[in-house]
Amino acid sequence: MTARRKAAPAAVLGVIPLALAGLSAAPAVAHGSMTDPVSRVSACYAEGPESPQSAACKAAIAASGTQAFYDWNEVNIGDAAGRHRQLIPDGKLCSAGRDKYKGLDLPRADWPASKLTSGEHTFRYKATAPHRGGFELYLTKDGYDPAKPLKWSDLEEKPFATVTDPTLANGEYVFEGVVPKKSGRHLIYSIWQRSDSPEAFYTCSDVVFGEDSGGGAPAPAPSAPTEEQIEAGTDKSTVSHGGHGGDEPGEHREHTPQEQRQEQEQKQETSAPAEKPAGKPVEGKSAEALSAEPPNTPEANGSAGSENLAATGGDGGTAYLAVGGAAVLALGSALLFATVRRKAVGR
């Protein structure tokens, strides 16, 4: 047998790990926050971490520092697995119990608040990295006092809106909910529990029904971050690229190579416009129940790489797997052919 024949199978074996390594090179990205109604962290990021305008955001940034707001899309618990009430103590719901975001827990009656009316409402959640999972939205009870630390007992017992795998439209999850009849200042608490991971995300959105009854001067109306603002803050964020950059042990879970491929491709898919919001509310179901259900059937958008596919997990990341699988099969075939040929020559 010649040296060239001996080297052929070894060369093929050497290429396979390189091909697989190339497939896992796509970076992971961070995750998102409520933008309608605007969450506290989104509002303060939009005002500018270096130059906030509202008194509440100034106080929050003074308490947490600017980095927490450059990382506005990462108020999470990496291993929540539906154990939200067990893991997050009273008074720390808005920060998800994380010291990094403690400024969001400040009890104040002047947080920037979105105007809201009872009845049907279209909710929007900016997804800087889409994930399969379910949303639960809770509203504070009558008699809620924004000047006191937010407790679990301040929220209505059941969510007023729940949805699983809503449609992703222009980089936002969009879904419908029916808002109960309320008056004055309240707060909407959202829980986004992933079904492909134990990770969950949390937001506090201050809202006003009718006139602001919080006392003192009316709070300013918040704005959600624009695409330009999000892009401008990317370099200062510790979580927008390359996975999680958390500073607290146990808060984060590194993404698997498959999740990294899917999330990178999903982010690219969000640049294509989607026509219809979808994801019907399902009343009275917990995040655990939602995660056990099959995803909604995606609506056709007229293209193979639609955002609906990104929202339900069947996204363009599959192309990475398909191409990678084909490459590995081809290399395996070459190895088998070389081995058979070697045996035939040796006879």
PDB file of C-alpha atoms in Angstrom, residues 98-300:
ATOM      1  CA  ARG A  98     -30.776  40.075  40.520  1.00  0.00           C
ATOM      2  CA  ASP A  99     -28.701  42.726  42.237  1.00  0.00           C
ATOM      3  CA  LYS A 100     -27.498  43.926  38.838  1.00  0.00           C
ATOM      4  CA  TYR A 101     -30.993  45.280  38.075  1.00  0.00           C
ATOM      5  CA  LYS A 102     -31.970  46.441  41.582  1.00  0.00           C
ATOM      6  CA  GLY A 103     -32.750  49.943  40.330  1.00  0.00           C
ATOM      7  CA  LEU A 104     -35.842  48.539  38.593  1.00  0.00           C
ATOM      8  CA  ASP A 105     -37.319  47.613  41.984  1.00  0.00           C
ATOM      9  CA  LEU A 106     -37.370  51.180  43.346  1.00  0.00           C
ATOM     10  CA  PRO A 107     -40.856  51.886  44.746  1.00  0.00           C
ATOM     11  CA  ARG A 108     -41.890  55.127  43.055  1.00  0.00           C
ATOM     12  CA  ALA A 109     -45.107  56.675  41.790  1.00  0.00           C
ATOM     13  CA  ASP A 110     -43.353  58.542  38.968  1.00  0.00           C
ATOM     14  CA  TRP A 111     -42.038  55.740  36.733  1.00  0.00           C
ATOM     15  CA  PRO A 112     -42.705  56.569  33.051  1.00  0.00           C
ATOM     16  CA  ALA A 113     -46.114  54.997  32.375  1.00  0.00           C
ATOM     17  CA  SER A 114     -47.938  53.960  29.202  1.00  0.00           C
ATOM     18  CA  LYS A 115     -51.571  54.949  28.710  1.00  0.00           C
ATOM     19  CA  LEU A 116     -53.766  51.837  28.660  1.00  0.00           C
ATOM     20  CA  THR A 117     -57.479  51.156  28.301  1.00  0.00           C
ATOM     21  CA  SER A 118     -59.492  48.135  29.284  1.00  0.00           C
ATOM     22  CA  GLY A 119     -60.488  45.694  26.577  1.00  0.00           C
ATOM     23  CA  GLU A 120     -58.565  44.182  23.689  1.00  0.00           C
ATOM     24  CA  HIS A 121     -54.940  45.227  23.351  1.00  0.00           C
ATOM     25  CA  THR A 122     -52.067  44.216  21.082  1.00  0.00           C
ATOM     26  CA  PHE A 123     -48.955  43.485  23.138  1.00  0.00           C
ATOM     27  CA  ARG A 124     -45.441  43.671  21.730  1.00  0.00           C
ATOM     28  CA  TYR A 125     -42.248  42.167  23.081  1.00  0.00           C
ATOM     29  CA  LYS A 126     -38.935  43.024  21.425  1.00  0.00           C
ATOM     30  CA  ALA A 127     -37.072  39.762  20.821  1.00  0.00           C
ATOM     31  CA  THR A 128     -33.396  40.389  20.186  1.00  0.00           C
ATOM     32  CA  ALA A 129     -33.144  36.578  20.145  1.00  0.00           C
ATOM     33  CA  PRO A 130     -36.354  34.591  19.626  1.00  0.00           C
ATOM     34  CA  HIS A 131     -37.019  31.450  21.648  1.00  0.00           C
ATOM     35  CA  ARG A 132     -39.894  29.011  21.788  1.00  0.00           C
ATOM     36  CA  GLY A 133     -41.975  29.422  24.918  1.00  0.00           C
ATOM     37  CA  GLY A 134     -44.971  31.001  26.577  1.00  0.00           C
ATOM     38  CA  PHE A 135     -45.868  34.434  27.948  1.00  0.00           C
ATOM     39  CA  GLU A 136     -47.942  35.160  31.040  1.00  0.00           C
ATOM     40  CA  LEU A 137     -49.118  38.708  31.802  1.00  0.00           C
ATOM     41  CA  TYR A 138     -50.301  39.709  35.271  1.00  0.00           C
ATOM     42  CA  LEU A 139     -51.957  42.967  36.344  1.00  0.00           C
ATOM     43  CA  THR A 140     -51.790  44.516  39.809  1.00  0.00           C
ATOM     44  CA  LYS A 141     -54.841  44.340  42.051  1.00  0.00           C
ATOM     45  CA  ASP A 142     -57.137  47.242  42.862  1.00  0.00           C
ATOM     46  CA  GLY A 143     -55.533  49.291  45.610  1.00  0.00           C
ATOM     47  CA  TYR A 144     -51.992  48.771  44.290  1.00  0.00           C
ATOM     48  CA  ASP A 145     -49.598  51.342  45.763  1.00  0.00           C
ATOM     49  CA  PRO A 146     -46.635  52.064  43.425  1.00  0.00           C
ATOM     50  CA  ALA A 147     -44.820  53.816  46.284  1.00  0.00           C
ATOM     51  CA  LYS A 148     -44.365  50.454  48.046  1.00  0.00           C
ATOM     52  CA  PRO A 149     -42.105  47.543  46.974  1.00  0.00           C
ATOM     53  CA  LEU A 150     -43.895  45.244  44.539  1.00  0.00           C
ATOM     54  CA  LYS A 151     -44.893  41.889  46.060  1.00  0.00           C
ATOM     55  CA  TRP A 152     -46.318  38.763  44.493  1.00  0.00           C
ATOM     56  CA  SER A 153     -49.501  39.357  46.493  1.00  0.00           C
ATOM     57  CA  ASP A 154     -49.908  42.714  44.688  1.00  0.00           C
ATOM     58  CA  LEU A 155     -50.586  40.822  41.443  1.00  0.00           C
ATOM     59  CA  GLU A 156     -53.891  39.251  40.479  1.00  0.00           C
ATOM     60  CA  GLU A 157     -53.829  35.524  41.195  1.00  0.00           C
ATOM     61  CA  LYS A 158     -54.154  34.482  37.546  1.00  0.00           C
ATOM     62  CA  PRO A 159     -52.646  36.023  34.404  1.00  0.00           C
ATOM     63  CA  PHE A 160     -55.111  38.030  32.319  1.00  0.00           C
ATOM     64  CA  ALA A 161     -53.351  36.970  29.112  1.00  0.00           C
ATOM     65  CA  THR A 162     -51.327  33.895  28.194  1.00  0.00           C
ATOM     66  CA  VAL A 163     -49.957  32.810  24.836  1.00  0.00           C
ATOM     67  CA  THR A 164     -47.572  30.193  23.530  1.00  0.00           C
ATOM     68  CA  ASP A 165     -45.195  30.705  20.605  1.00  0.00           C
ATOM     69  CA  PRO A 166     -46.718  33.952  19.281  1.00  0.00           C
ATOM     70  CA  THR A 167     -45.794  35.198  15.831  1.00  0.00           C
ATOM     71  CA  LEU A 168     -42.567  37.140  15.432  1.00  0.00           C
ATOM     72  CA  ALA A 169     -43.204  40.266  13.339  1.00  0.00           C
ATOM     73  CA  ASN A 170     -40.394  42.708  12.532  1.00  0.00           C
ATOM     74  CA  GLY A 171     -38.320  41.490  15.454  1.00  0.00           C
ATOM     75  CA  GLU A 172     -41.183  41.615  17.980  1.00  0.00           C
ATOM     76  CA  TYR A 173     -43.495  39.000  19.404  1.00  0.00           C
ATOM     77  CA  VAL A 174     -47.040  40.246  18.800  1.00  0.00           C
ATOM     78  CA  PHE A 175     -50.095  38.833  20.541  1.00  0.00           C
ATOM     79  CA  GLU A 176     -53.560  39.857  21.700  1.00  0.00           C
ATOM     80  CA  GLY A 177     -54.936  40.055  25.222  1.00  0.00           C
ATOM     81  CA  VAL A 178     -58.041  41.397  26.960  1.00  0.00           C
ATOM     82  CA  VAL A 179     -57.134  43.936  29.653  1.00  0.00           C
ATOM     83  CA  PRO A 180     -59.410  43.938  32.731  1.00  0.00           C
ATOM     84  CA  LYS A 181     -61.239  47.076  33.785  1.00  0.00           C
ATOM     85  CA  LYS A 182     -59.011  49.207  36.011  1.00  0.00           C
ATOM     86  CA  SER A 183     -58.464  52.846  36.935  1.00  0.00           C
ATOM     87  CA  GLY A 184     -55.427  54.890  37.885  1.00  0.00           C
ATOM     88  CA  ARG A 185     -51.836  53.672  38.012  1.00  0.00           C
ATOM     89  CA  HIS A 186     -51.063  49.949  37.754  1.00  0.00           C
ATOM     90  CA  LEU A 187     -48.289  47.617  36.653  1.00  0.00           C
ATOM     91  CA  ILE A 188     -48.180  44.732  34.175  1.00  0.00           C
ATOM     92  CA  TYR A 189     -45.753  41.965  35.070  1.00  0.00           C
ATOM     93  CA  SER A 190     -44.684  39.655  32.260  1.00  0.00           C
ATOM     94  CA  ILE A 191     -43.049  36.246  32.483  1.00  0.00           C
ATOM     95  CA  TRP A 192     -41.548  34.700  29.345  1.00  0.00           C
ATOM     96  CA  GLN A 193     -40.705  31.087  30.114  1.00  0.00           C
ATOM     97  CA  ARG A 194     -38.770  29.286  27.399  1.00  0.00           C
ATOM     98  CA  SER A 195     -39.945  25.784  26.483  1.00  0.00           C
ATOM     99  CA  ASP A 196     -36.586  24.827  24.934  1.00  0.00           C
ATOM    100  CA  SER A 197     -34.665  25.754  28.104  1.00  0.00           C
ATOM    101  CA  PRO A 198     -35.323  26.438  31.823  1.00  0.00           C
ATOM    102  CA  GLU A 199     -34.438  30.108  31.225  1.00  0.00           C
ATOM    103  CA  ALA A 200     -37.115  32.776  31.834  1.00  0.00           C
ATOM    104  CA  PHE A 201     -37.321  36.555  31.361  1.00  0.00           C
ATOM    105  CA  TYR A 202     -39.246  39.162  33.376  1.00  0.00           C
ATOM    106  CA  THR A 203     -40.501  42.716  32.853  1.00  0.00           C
ATOM    107  CA  CYS A 204     -42.366  45.424  34.766  1.00  0.00           C
ATOM    108  CA  SER A 205     -44.417  47.830  32.665  1.00  0.00           C
ATOM    109  CA  ASP A 206     -46.021  50.816  34.409  1.00  0.00           C
ATOM    110  CA  VAL A 207     -49.433  51.752  32.993  1.00  0.00           C
ATOM    111  CA  VAL A 208     -52.121  54.341  33.664  1.00  0.00           C
ATOM    112  CA  PHE A 209     -55.863  53.868  33.131  1.00  0.00           C
ATOM    113  CA  GLY A 210     -57.534  57.258  32.745  1.00  0.00           C
ATOM    114  CA  GLU A 211     -55.769  59.908  34.812  1.00  0.00           C
ATOM    115  CA  ASP A 212     -52.547  59.263  36.738  1.00  0.00           C
ATOM    116  CA  SER A 213     -53.558  59.077  40.384  1.00  0.00           C
ATOM    117  CA  GLY A 214     -50.042  58.484  41.696  1.00  0.00           C
ATOM    118  CA  GLY A 215     -49.816  61.965  43.206  1.00  0.00           C
ATOM    119  CA  GLY A 216     -47.602  64.861  42.217  1.00  0.00           C
ATOM    120  CA  ALA A 217     -46.794  65.769  38.638  1.00  0.00           C
ATOM    121  CA  PRO A 218     -47.886  63.231  35.987  1.00  0.00           C
ATOM    122  CA  ALA A 219     -45.116  60.850  34.994  1.00  0.00           C
ATOM    123  CA  PRO A 220     -43.756  61.146  31.446  1.00  0.00           C
ATOM    124  CA  ALA A 221     -44.877  58.717  28.766  1.00  0.00           C
ATOM    125  CA  PRO A 222     -42.168  56.140  28.014  1.00  0.00           C
ATOM    126  CA  SER A 223     -40.717  55.288  24.620  1.00  0.00           C
ATOM    127  CA  ALA A 224     -39.426  51.921  23.447  1.00  0.00           C
ATOM    128  CA  PRO A 225     -35.856  51.754  22.120  1.00  0.00           C
ATOM    129  CA  THR A 226     -35.577  52.365  18.389  1.00  0.00           C
ATOM    130  CA  GLU A 227     -33.573  50.069  16.133  1.00  0.00           C
ATOM    131  CA  GLU A 228     -30.957  52.815  15.891  1.00  0.00           C
ATOM    132  CA  GLN A 229     -30.676  53.028  19.675  1.00  0.00           C
ATOM    133  CA  ILE A 230     -30.400  49.261  19.989  1.00  0.00           C
ATOM    134  CA  GLU A 231     -27.680  49.156  17.354  1.00  0.00           C
ATOM    135  CA  ALA A 232     -25.839  52.104  18.912  1.00  0.00           C
ATOM    136  CA  GLY A 233     -25.679  50.356  22.293  1.00  0.00           C
ATOM    137  CA  THR A 234     -24.508  46.998  20.970  1.00  0.00           C
ATOM    138  CA  ASP A 235     -20.818  47.638  21.585  1.00  0.00           C
ATOM    139  CA  LYS A 236     -21.472  48.557  25.226  1.00  0.00           C
ATOM    140  CA  SER A 237     -23.703  45.584  25.951  1.00  0.00           C
ATOM    141  CA  THR A 238     -22.178  42.534  27.626  1.00  0.00           C
ATOM    142  CA  VAL A 239     -24.928  40.216  26.383  1.00  0.00           C
ATOM    143  CA  SER A 240     -25.746  41.234  22.810  1.00  0.00           C
ATOM    144  CA  HIS A 241     -23.041  39.077  21.237  1.00  0.00           C
ATOM    145  CA  GLY A 242     -21.242  35.858  22.074  1.00  0.00           C
ATOM    146  CA  GLY A 243     -23.707  34.440  24.592  1.00  0.00           C
ATOM    147  CA  HIS A 244     -24.284  35.543  28.177  1.00  0.00           C
ATOM    148  CA  GLY A 245     -21.891  37.847  29.950  1.00  0.00           C
ATOM    149  CA  GLY A 246     -23.429  37.756  33.414  1.00  0.00           C
ATOM    150  CA  ASP A 247     -21.562  38.849  36.494  1.00  0.00           C
ATOM    151  CA  GLU A 248     -23.444  36.649  38.941  1.00  0.00           C
ATOM    152  CA  PRO A 249     -22.664  32.921  39.261  1.00  0.00           C
ATOM    153  CA  GLY A 250     -25.552  30.658  38.370  1.00  0.00           C
ATOM    154  CA  GLU A 251     -27.562  33.362  36.632  1.00  0.00           C
ATOM    155  CA  HIS A 252     -26.793  32.222  33.101  1.00  0.00           C
ATOM    156  CA  ARG A 253     -26.522  29.122  31.007  1.00  0.00           C
ATOM    157  CA  GLU A 254     -24.254  29.073  27.967  1.00  0.00           C
ATOM    158  CA  HIS A 255     -26.107  28.197  24.813  1.00  0.00           C
ATOM    159  CA  THR A 256     -25.471  24.957  22.994  1.00  0.00           C
ATOM    160  CA  PRO A 257     -23.979  25.119  19.487  1.00  0.00           C
ATOM    161  CA  GLN A 258     -27.377  24.164  18.048  1.00  0.00           C
ATOM    162  CA  GLU A 259     -29.090  27.017  19.939  1.00  0.00           C
ATOM    163  CA  GLN A 260     -26.397  29.410  18.788  1.00  0.00           C
ATOM    164  CA  ARG A 261     -26.962  28.433  15.152  1.00  0.00           C
ATOM    165  CA  GLN A 262     -30.721  28.753  15.488  1.00  0.00           C
ATOM    166  CA  GLU A 263     -30.618  32.089  17.292  1.00  0.00           C
ATOM    167  CA  GLN A 264     -28.203  33.650  14.810  1.00  0.00           C
ATOM    168  CA  GLU A 265     -30.370  32.558  11.902  1.00  0.00           C
ATOM    169  CA  GLN A 266     -33.534  33.687  13.701  1.00  0.00           C
ATOM    170  CA  LYS A 267     -32.046  37.138  14.208  1.00  0.00           C
ATOM    171  CA  GLN A 268     -31.386  37.361  10.468  1.00  0.00           C
ATOM    172  CA  GLU A 269     -34.949  36.243   9.716  1.00  0.00           C
ATOM    173  CA  THR A 270     -36.417  39.159  11.706  1.00  0.00           C
ATOM    174  CA  SER A 271     -35.277  41.624   9.046  1.00  0.00           C
ATOM    175  CA  ALA A 272     -38.035  40.364   6.714  1.00  0.00           C
ATOM    176  CA  PRO A 273     -41.465  42.010   7.340  1.00  0.00           C
ATOM    177  CA  ALA A 274     -44.387  39.884   8.477  1.00  0.00           C
ATOM    178  CA  GLU A 275     -47.969  40.694   7.614  1.00  0.00           C
ATOM    179  CA  LYS A 276     -50.070  39.210  10.392  1.00  0.00           C
ATOM    180  CA  PRO A 277     -49.784  39.062  14.160  1.00  0.00           C
ATOM    181  CA  ALA A 278     -50.787  35.675  15.512  1.00  0.00           C
ATOM    182  CA  GLY A 279     -50.799  33.753  18.735  1.00  0.00           C
ATOM    183  CA  LYS A 280     -54.218  33.665  20.341  1.00  0.00           C
ATOM    184  CA  PRO A 281     -54.481  34.176  24.094  1.00  0.00           C
ATOM    185  CA  VAL A 282     -55.176  31.076  26.110  1.00  0.00           C
ATOM    186  CA  GLU A 283     -56.779  31.965  29.420  1.00  0.00           C
ATOM    187  CA  GLY A 284     -55.839  30.363  32.707  1.00  0.00           C
ATOM    188  CA  LYS A 285     -52.825  28.272  31.678  1.00  0.00           C
ATOM    189  CA  SER A 286     -49.503  28.321  33.463  1.00  0.00           C
ATOM    190  CA  ALA A 287     -46.076  28.589  31.848  1.00  0.00           C
ATOM    191  CA  GLU A 288     -45.467  24.936  32.701  1.00  0.00           C
ATOM    192  CA  ALA A 289     -48.641  23.893  30.864  1.00  0.00           C
ATOM    193  CA  LEU A 290     -47.788  26.082  27.909  1.00  0.00           C
ATOM    194  CA  SER A 291     -44.341  24.561  27.622  1.00  0.00           C
ATOM    195  CA  ALA A 292     -45.868  21.079  27.414  1.00  0.00           C
ATOM    196  CA  GLU A 293     -48.202  21.989  24.571  1.00  0.00           C
ATOM    197  CA  PRO A 294     -47.253  21.724  20.893  1.00  0.00           C
ATOM    198  CA  PRO A 295     -46.606  25.101  19.263  1.00  0.00           C
ATOM    199  CA  ASN A 296     -49.311  26.923  17.315  1.00  0.00           C
ATOM    200  CA  THR A 297     -49.470  26.088  13.654  1.00  0.00           C
ATOM    201  CA  PRO A 298     -47.523  28.874  11.918  1.00  0.00           C
ATOM    202  CA  GLU A 299     -49.391  31.032   9.457  1.00  0.00           C
ATOM    203  CA  ALA A 300     -47.998  31.115   5.943  1.00  0.00           C
TER     204      ALA A 300
END
